[in-house]
Amino acid sequence: MAPPSSLADLTTTAVNKPLSKSNVTASPAPAKPIGLAPALTELDPSKLKTTITTSPKVYSRTESTQWGKADATTDHMITARWTDTVGWHAPELGPYTRMHLWPTASCLHYATECFEGLKAYRGYDGNVRLFRPSCNAARLLLSSTRIACPIFPPHTIEELVKALLAVDAEKWLPEPGTFIYIRPTIIGTGRALGVQKPPEAMLYIVMALFPKLDNPMKLLASSEDSIRAWPGGFGFAKIGANYGPSLMAHKEAQLRGYDQILWLFAKETFVTEAGASNFFCIIRSKVSGKLELITAPLDDKIILDGVTRRSVLELARERLSNEIEIVERRYTMADLASAHDEGRLIEAFAAGTAYFVAPVTEIHFRGKDIFPAKSGGDGTYTKQIKQWLADIMYGNVCHEWGVVVEEKGFVSEYVDDAEVEKMIQKIKKLKASRAWETALEKVMSEELGEDE
């Protein structure tokens, strides 16, 4: 086999080779050894140990939550430890709590941290659904391998996410049309300082209330001295190192009245992503006169292979091919500005898990303002694509991308102060009745087993 042509190819090879030579389904038996490497235990959802909280949180609606400023997580979390001598230890579902890390933990010094973001939706038929969770699980594997953290069969992540939802969804997704954000994360936890492959790691999965962020947005194009990702880097992986360095630029955009940064690349100003979302535009071709739905390609590995991005492209190819040509190619801000000036820029939108499908109404590029949407709201195609996705997520249509989760719920002996006070007031009201004493005597005699 020819050697990989790039670092990104090396990452793909590193993922595929171990998976092809190990068990790909959960099993009590350890994975088959690869060469002379010791056999390590695979991640196994069937071994999940469950401990239900005795101190459940008070539920609050998403709109009353101070997003980004307050803890809005649910009652439980899932954790699973990994070591290079054993492999994956049995996963545990337990109360949401603090995590204990050594100050020298690998994730704190060498950015050995990756994560996923997906949502669960309470459908209008009452069912809870995940949207294409297998895609998120596969991408988490790719990201974990990119930072030298452990591998796992992707379906095991999906099963653990379902297990957490089965317990917490009943309380935290009470109404049709609501959703909750899910964050599977892998961190290197080894305590020894040193630039090396983490000898220990932790998988954890938490869920949190999350606001709707799909309002129209304004973008500030990144400056010449600011870059998000580069060929041979890690822009294609969902790792923490992609996000921290972008926050200064994001803060600048907000201070100037914009919602996100439109990330550009190279001196040609190739358009890449909008904040942490994929960016799309609809332009009428100068050559053919046809409408084109355009987004940046994945070829150079600087674009995140977003699940929403993939879904937008697949639905558009399936349902809009007679009206629009779907194009994945490089294009520049000069192309965008030219299309705008000539009246050929029809719509633009950002797409991702957090922002869903958010129309872009303005882009500022080094002194020039570009307005993709004249109405200030969803364009025709943006609105249509957004509705198609929402119908699948909320069960308005039956589709293989909407994966129904069986709920179990949890019962706790804990009673909050408000419920106790409510019962006190009810007892006081009952005591005022003339029948109270007689009824109380009868109840007590029944409990003691006495005859009347």
Coordinates of C-alpha atoms in Angstrom, one line a residue:
M1 CA 0.0 0.0 0.0
A2 CA 1.3 3.4 -0.9
P3 CA 2.2 5.7 2.0
P4 CA -0.3 8.3 3.1
S5 CA 0.1 11.6 1.2
S6 CA -0.7 13.9 4.1
L7 CA -1.1 14.1 7.8
A8 CA -4.9 13.9 7.4
D9 CA -4.4 10.7 5.5
L10 CA -2.2 9.4 8.4
T11 CA -5.1 10.2 10.7
T12 CA -7.6 8.2 8.6
T13 CA -5.2 5.3 8.4
A14 CA -4.7 5.3 12.1
V15 CA -8.4 5.1 12.6
N16 CA -9.2 2.4 10.0
K17 CA -6.3 0.0 10.7
P18 CA -7.1 -0.7 14.4
L19 CA -10.9 -0.9 13.7
S20 CA -10.4 -3.4 10.9
K21 CA -8.4 -5.6 13.1
S22 CA -10.4 -5.5 16.3
N23 CA -13.9 -6.4 17.3
V24 CA -16.4 -3.8 15.9
T25 CA -19.3 -4.8 18.2
A26 CA -19.4 -4.6 21.9
S27 CA -18.3 -7.8 23.6
P28 CA -17.1 -9.0 27.0
A29 CA -14.1 -10.5 25.2
P30 CA -11.0 -8.2 24.7
A31 CA -10.2 -6.8 21.3
K32 CA -7.9 -9.0 19.2
P33 CA -4.3 -8.0 19.5
I34 CA -2.7 -5.9 16.7
G35 CA 0.8 -7.3 16.1
L36 CA 2.6 -7.5 19.4
A37 CA 0.4 -5.0 21.2
P38 CA -1.5 -6.2 24.3
A39 CA -5.2 -7.0 24.0
L40 CA -7.2 -4.2 25.4
T41 CA -10.8 -4.3 26.5
E42 CA -13.2 -2.5 24.2
L43 CA -15.8 0.1 25.3
D44 CA -18.9 -2.0 26.1
P45 CA -22.3 -0.3 26.8
S46 CA -23.8 -3.6 28.0
K47 CA -21.6 -3.2 31.2
L48 CA -23.0 0.2 32.1
K49 CA -23.4 0.6 35.8
T50 CA -26.2 2.9 36.8
T51 CA -26.6 5.0 40.0
I52 CA -29.6 7.3 40.1
T53 CA -29.2 10.7 41.8
T54 CA -30.8 11.3 45.2
S55 CA -30.6 15.1 44.7
P56 CA -32.2 15.9 41.4
K57 CA -32.0 19.4 40.1
V58 CA -34.9 21.8 39.7
Y59 CA -36.1 21.9 36.1
S60 CA -36.0 25.3 34.4
R61 CA -37.1 26.2 30.9
T62 CA -34.5 26.9 28.3
E63 CA -35.6 30.5 27.9
S64 CA -35.1 31.2 31.6
T65 CA -31.6 29.7 31.7
Q66 CA -28.6 32.1 31.6
W67 CA -26.8 30.3 28.7
G68 CA -23.1 30.6 28.9
K69 CA -23.2 32.0 32.5
A70 CA -24.9 29.3 34.5
D71 CA -24.8 25.5 34.8
A72 CA -27.7 24.2 32.8
T73 CA -26.8 20.5 32.8
T74 CA -29.2 17.6 33.5
D75 CA -29.2 15.3 36.5
H76 CA -26.9 12.6 35.2
M77 CA -23.7 12.0 33.2
I78 CA -21.9 9.0 31.8
T79 CA -18.2 8.4 32.3
A80 CA -15.8 5.7 31.2
R81 CA -12.1 5.4 32.1
W82 CA -9.4 4.1 29.7
T83 CA -5.9 3.0 30.5
D84 CA -3.2 1.7 28.2
T85 CA -2.8 -1.4 30.3
V86 CA -6.5 -2.5 30.5
G87 CA -8.3 -0.6 27.8
W88 CA -11.8 0.6 28.5
H89 CA -13.2 0.1 32.0
A90 CA -16.9 -0.4 32.5
P91 CA -18.9 2.8 31.8
E92 CA -20.9 4.4 34.6
L93 CA -24.1 6.4 34.6
G94 CA -24.3 8.5 37.7
P95 CA -25.2 11.9 39.2
Y96 CA -23.8 14.9 37.4
T97 CA -20.8 16.1 39.5
R98 CA -17.4 17.5 39.5
M99 CA -14.5 15.6 37.9
H100 CA -11.2 15.1 39.6
L101 CA -8.1 15.7 37.5
W102 CA -4.4 15.9 38.4
P103 CA -2.9 19.3 37.8
T104 CA -0.5 17.7 35.3
A105 CA -3.3 16.0 33.3
S106 CA -2.5 15.7 29.6
C107 CA -5.6 17.6 28.6
L108 CA -4.6 20.7 30.6
H109 CA -1.1 21.0 29.1
Y110 CA -1.1 19.4 25.6
A111 CA -4.7 19.9 24.4
T112 CA -5.5 16.2 24.3
E113 CA -9.2 16.9 24.3
C114 CA -12.0 16.4 21.7
F115 CA -15.7 16.5 21.8
E116 CA -19.0 16.2 19.8
G117 CA -22.1 18.2 19.8
L118 CA -25.5 16.8 18.9
K119 CA -29.1 17.3 20.1
A120 CA -32.1 15.2 21.1
Y121 CA -35.5 16.4 20.1
R122 CA -39.0 15.8 21.6
G123 CA -41.1 15.2 18.6
Y124 CA -44.7 16.3 18.1
D125 CA -45.6 12.6 18.3
G126 CA -44.2 12.4 21.8
N127 CA -41.1 10.5 20.9
V128 CA -37.5 11.5 21.6
R129 CA -35.2 11.4 18.6
L130 CA -31.5 11.8 17.8
F131 CA -30.5 13.2 14.4
R132 CA -27.9 11.0 12.6
P133 CA -26.0 10.1 15.8
S134 CA -23.8 7.6 14.0
C135 CA -22.2 10.5 12.1
N136 CA -21.3 12.2 15.4
A137 CA -19.9 9.0 16.8
A138 CA -17.8 8.4 13.7
R139 CA -16.4 11.9 13.9
L140 CA -15.6 11.6 17.6
L141 CA -13.5 8.6 16.7
L142 CA -11.6 10.6 14.0
S143 CA -11.0 13.5 16.4
S144 CA -9.9 11.2 19.2
T145 CA -7.3 9.5 17.0
R146 CA -6.1 12.9 15.7
I147 CA -5.0 13.8 19.3
A148 CA -3.6 10.3 20.1
C149 CA -6.5 9.4 22.5
P150 CA -8.1 5.9 22.5
I151 CA -10.2 4.4 19.8
F152 CA -13.6 2.7 20.1
P153 CA -16.3 1.2 17.9
P154 CA -18.4 4.3 17.0
H155 CA -21.8 2.5 17.7
T156 CA -20.8 2.3 21.4
I157 CA -20.9 6.1 21.8
E158 CA -24.4 6.1 20.2
E159 CA -25.6 3.5 22.6
L160 CA -24.2 5.4 25.7
V161 CA -25.9 8.6 24.5
K162 CA -29.2 6.7 24.2
A163 CA -28.7 5.3 27.7
L164 CA -28.3 8.8 29.2
L165 CA -31.3 10.1 27.3
A166 CA -33.4 7.1 28.4
V167 CA -32.9 8.3 32.0
D168 CA -33.0 12.1 31.7
A169 CA -35.1 12.9 28.7
E170 CA -38.5 12.5 30.4
K171 CA -37.7 15.3 32.8
W172 CA -35.6 17.6 30.7
L173 CA -37.5 17.3 27.4
P174 CA -41.0 17.6 28.7
E175 CA -42.8 19.2 25.8
P176 CA -43.0 18.6 22.0
G177 CA -40.8 21.0 20.0
T178 CA -38.1 21.1 22.7
F179 CA -34.5 19.9 22.3
I180 CA -31.5 19.4 24.5
Y181 CA -27.8 19.6 23.7
I182 CA -25.5 16.5 24.2
R183 CA -21.7 16.8 24.6
P184 CA -19.7 13.5 24.4
T185 CA -16.0 14.4 25.3
I186 CA -12.7 12.6 25.5
I187 CA -9.8 13.9 27.5
G188 CA -6.3 12.7 28.2
T189 CA -6.0 12.3 32.0
G190 CA -2.5 10.8 32.5
R191 CA -0.8 12.6 35.4
A192 CA 2.8 12.5 34.2
L193 CA 4.1 15.6 32.4
G194 CA 5.6 15.0 29.0
V195 CA 4.7 15.3 25.3
Q196 CA 3.5 11.8 24.7
K197 CA 0.4 9.7 23.8
P198 CA -1.9 9.9 26.9
P199 CA -1.5 6.6 28.9
E200 CA -4.9 7.3 30.5
A201 CA -8.1 9.0 29.2
M202 CA -11.7 9.6 30.1
L203 CA -14.9 9.6 28.1
Y204 CA -17.8 11.5 29.5
I205 CA -21.2 12.5 28.2
V206 CA -23.2 15.4 29.6
M207 CA -26.5 17.1 28.5
A208 CA -27.5 20.7 28.9
L209 CA -30.3 23.1 28.1
F210 CA -29.5 25.2 25.1
P211 CA -31.2 28.2 23.5
K212 CA -32.4 28.6 20.0
L213 CA -29.6 30.3 18.0
D214 CA -31.1 30.3 14.5
N215 CA -31.9 33.9 14.2
P216 CA -30.5 36.0 11.3
M217 CA -26.9 36.8 11.8
K218 CA -24.3 39.3 10.8
L219 CA -20.7 38.2 10.0
L220 CA -17.4 40.0 10.2
A221 CA -14.8 38.6 7.8
S222 CA -11.6 37.6 9.5
S223 CA -8.6 39.9 9.3
E224 CA -5.4 39.2 7.3
D225 CA -3.5 38.2 10.5
S226 CA -6.1 35.8 11.8
I227 CA -6.6 32.2 10.6
R228 CA -8.7 29.3 12.0
A229 CA -7.2 26.3 10.2
W230 CA -4.7 25.3 7.6
P231 CA -3.8 22.3 5.4
G232 CA -2.1 19.6 7.3
G233 CA -3.5 20.9 10.6
F234 CA -6.6 19.8 12.5
G235 CA -9.5 21.9 11.2
F236 CA -11.3 18.8 10.1
A237 CA -11.4 17.4 13.7
K238 CA -13.6 18.6 16.5
I239 CA -10.9 19.3 19.1
G240 CA -10.7 22.1 21.7
A241 CA -7.5 23.5 20.1
N242 CA -9.7 24.7 17.2
Y243 CA -11.8 26.9 19.4
G244 CA -9.8 28.6 22.1
P245 CA -7.6 30.6 19.7
S246 CA -10.6 31.8 17.8
L247 CA -12.3 33.5 20.8
M248 CA -10.4 36.8 20.6
A249 CA -11.6 37.3 17.0
H250 CA -15.1 36.3 18.1
K251 CA -15.1 38.8 20.9
E252 CA -13.9 41.6 18.5
A253 CA -16.8 40.7 16.2
Q254 CA -19.3 41.0 19.0
L255 CA -17.9 44.4 20.1
R256 CA -18.3 45.7 16.6
G257 CA -21.9 44.5 16.5
Y258 CA -21.5 41.3 14.6
D259 CA -22.6 37.8 15.6
Q260 CA -19.7 35.6 14.3
I261 CA -16.5 35.6 12.3
L262 CA -16.5 34.5 8.7
W263 CA -13.2 32.7 8.6
L264 CA -11.1 33.3 5.5
F265 CA -8.0 31.5 4.4
A266 CA -4.8 32.5 2.5
K267 CA -4.1 35.7 0.7
E268 CA -6.8 34.8 -1.8
T269 CA -9.4 35.1 1.0
F270 CA -11.0 31.7 0.4
V271 CA -14.3 31.5 2.3
T272 CA -14.3 28.6 4.9
E273 CA -16.6 28.7 7.9
A274 CA -18.9 31.0 9.9
G275 CA -17.8 30.9 13.5
A276 CA -18.1 27.2 14.4
S277 CA -20.6 26.5 11.6
N278 CA -20.4 25.7 8.0
F279 CA -21.2 28.5 5.6
F280 CA -23.4 28.3 2.5
C281 CA -24.4 30.8 -0.2
I282 CA -26.7 30.7 -3.1
I283 CA -25.4 32.5 -6.2
R284 CA -26.6 32.8 -9.7
S285 CA -23.8 31.7 -12.0
K286 CA -22.3 34.4 -14.2
V287 CA -21.6 31.9 -16.9
S288 CA -24.6 29.6 -17.0
G289 CA -27.2 31.8 -15.3
K290 CA -28.2 28.9 -13.1
L291 CA -28.6 29.0 -9.3
E292 CA -25.8 27.3 -7.3
L293 CA -25.7 26.3 -3.7
I294 CA -22.1 26.7 -2.9
T295 CA -20.0 25.6 0.2
A296 CA -16.3 25.1 0.8
P297 CA -14.9 21.6 0.1
L298 CA -13.5 19.1 2.5
D299 CA -10.5 18.3 0.3
D300 CA -7.8 20.3 2.1
K301 CA -9.0 19.2 5.6
I302 CA -9.5 22.7 7.0
I303 CA -13.3 22.4 7.0
L304 CA -15.2 20.5 9.6
D305 CA -17.4 17.7 8.1
G306 CA -20.5 19.0 9.8
V307 CA -23.5 16.6 10.2
T308 CA -25.8 19.5 9.4
R309 CA -23.6 20.4 6.4
R310 CA -23.7 16.9 5.1
S311 CA -27.5 16.7 5.6
V312 CA -28.1 20.0 3.8
L313 CA -26.1 18.9 0.8
E314 CA -27.8 15.5 0.6
L315 CA -31.3 16.9 0.9
A316 CA -30.6 19.6 -1.6
R317 CA -29.2 17.1 -4.1
E318 CA -32.2 14.9 -3.6
R319 CA -34.9 17.6 -3.7
L320 CA -33.6 20.7 -5.4
S321 CA -31.4 19.3 -8.2
N322 CA -33.9 20.5 -10.8
E323 CA -33.6 24.1 -9.5
I324 CA -30.1 24.4 -8.1
E325 CA -26.7 23.0 -8.8
I326 CA -25.0 21.8 -5.7
V327 CA -21.4 22.8 -5.6
E328 CA -18.5 22.1 -3.2
R329 CA -15.6 24.2 -4.3
R330 CA -13.2 26.9 -3.3
Y331 CA -14.4 30.5 -3.7
T332 CA -13.2 33.8 -2.4
M333 CA -14.6 36.9 -0.8
A334 CA -13.9 38.7 -4.2
D335 CA -16.3 36.1 -5.8
L336 CA -18.9 36.8 -3.1
A337 CA -18.5 40.6 -3.4
S338 CA -18.8 40.5 -7.2
A339 CA -21.9 38.4 -7.0
H340 CA -23.4 40.8 -4.5
D341 CA -22.6 43.9 -6.6
E342 CA -24.0 42.3 -9.8
G343 CA -27.2 41.1 -8.0
R344 CA -26.4 37.5 -8.2
L345 CA -26.0 36.8 -4.5
I346 CA -29.4 35.4 -3.6
E347 CA -29.1 34.0 -0.1
A348 CA -26.5 32.9 2.5
F349 CA -26.8 30.9 5.7
A350 CA -24.7 29.1 8.4
A351 CA -25.4 25.5 9.3
G352 CA -24.4 23.5 12.3
T353 CA -25.7 21.8 15.5
A354 CA -25.6 24.9 17.7
Y355 CA -26.9 27.4 15.2
F356 CA -29.0 24.9 13.2
V357 CA -29.7 26.9 9.9
A358 CA -29.3 30.6 10.5
P359 CA -29.7 33.0 7.6
V360 CA -26.9 35.5 7.1
T361 CA -28.1 39.0 6.4
E362 CA -24.8 41.0 6.3
I363 CA -21.1 40.4 5.9
H364 CA -18.5 43.0 6.5
F365 CA -15.3 42.5 4.5
R366 CA -12.5 45.1 5.1
G367 CA -14.6 48.2 4.6
K368 CA -17.2 46.7 2.3
D369 CA -20.7 45.6 3.4
I370 CA -22.4 42.7 1.6
F371 CA -26.1 41.9 2.1
P372 CA -27.1 38.4 1.0
A373 CA -30.7 38.8 2.1
K374 CA -32.6 41.9 1.3
S375 CA -35.6 41.1 3.5
G376 CA -33.5 40.6 6.6
G377 CA -34.9 37.1 7.2
D378 CA -34.9 33.6 5.9
G379 CA -34.6 33.4 2.1
T380 CA -36.8 31.0 0.2
Y381 CA -34.3 28.1 -0.1
T382 CA -32.8 28.7 3.4
K383 CA -36.3 28.4 4.9
Q384 CA -37.2 25.3 2.9
I385 CA -34.0 23.4 3.8
K386 CA -34.5 24.4 7.5
Q387 CA -38.0 23.1 7.5
W388 CA -37.0 19.8 5.9
L389 CA -34.4 19.2 8.6
A390 CA -36.8 20.3 11.4
D391 CA -39.5 17.9 10.1
I392 CA -37.1 15.0 10.4
M393 CA -35.8 16.0 13.8
Y394 CA -39.2 16.5 15.3
G395 CA -40.8 13.5 13.7
N396 CA -43.2 15.3 11.4
V397 CA -42.0 12.9 8.7
C398 CA -40.7 9.4 9.0
H399 CA -37.0 9.4 8.0
E400 CA -34.0 7.1 8.7
W401 CA -32.0 10.1 10.1
G402 CA -34.4 10.5 13.0
V403 CA -33.4 7.8 15.5
V404 CA -36.1 7.2 18.2
V405 CA -34.8 6.7 21.8
E406 CA -36.7 4.5 24.3
E407 CA -37.2 6.3 27.5
K408 CA -37.1 4.8 31.0
G409 CA -37.1 7.9 33.3
F410 CA -35.9 7.8 36.9
V411 CA -37.6 7.9 40.3
S412 CA -35.9 9.7 43.2
E413 CA -36.8 9.8 46.9
Y414 CA -35.8 13.4 47.0
V415 CA -38.5 16.0 47.6
D416 CA -37.8 19.6 47.0
D417 CA -38.8 22.4 49.4
A418 CA -41.6 23.7 47.2
E419 CA -43.3 20.3 47.1
V420 CA -43.0 20.0 50.9
E421 CA -44.5 23.5 51.4
K422 CA -47.3 22.6 49.1
M423 CA -48.1 19.5 51.1
I424 CA -48.0 21.5 54.4
Q425 CA -50.6 23.9 53.1
K426 CA -52.8 21.0 51.9
I427 CA -52.6 19.3 55.4
K428 CA -53.5 22.6 57.1
K429 CA -56.5 23.0 54.9
L430 CA -57.6 19.4 55.6
K431 CA -57.2 19.8 59.4
A432 CA -59.7 22.7 59.3
S433 CA -62.4 20.2 58.3
R434 CA -64.7 18.6 60.8
A435 CA -64.0 15.2 59.5
W436 CA -60.2 15.4 60.1
E437 CA -60.1 13.7 63.5
T438 CA -62.4 10.9 62.5
A439 CA -60.6 10.3 59.3
L440 CA -57.2 10.3 61.0
E441 CA -58.3 7.8 63.6
K442 CA -59.6 5.5 60.9
V443 CA -56.4 5.7 58.9
M444 CA -54.3 5.0 62.0
S445 CA -56.4 2.0 62.9
E446 CA -56.0 0.5 59.4
E447 CA -52.3 1.0 59.6
L448 CA -52.1 -0.8 63.0
G449 CA -54.4 -3.6 61.7
E450 CA -57.1 -2.9 64.4
D451 CA -60.8 -3.8 63.8
E452 CA -63.3 -1.0 64.0

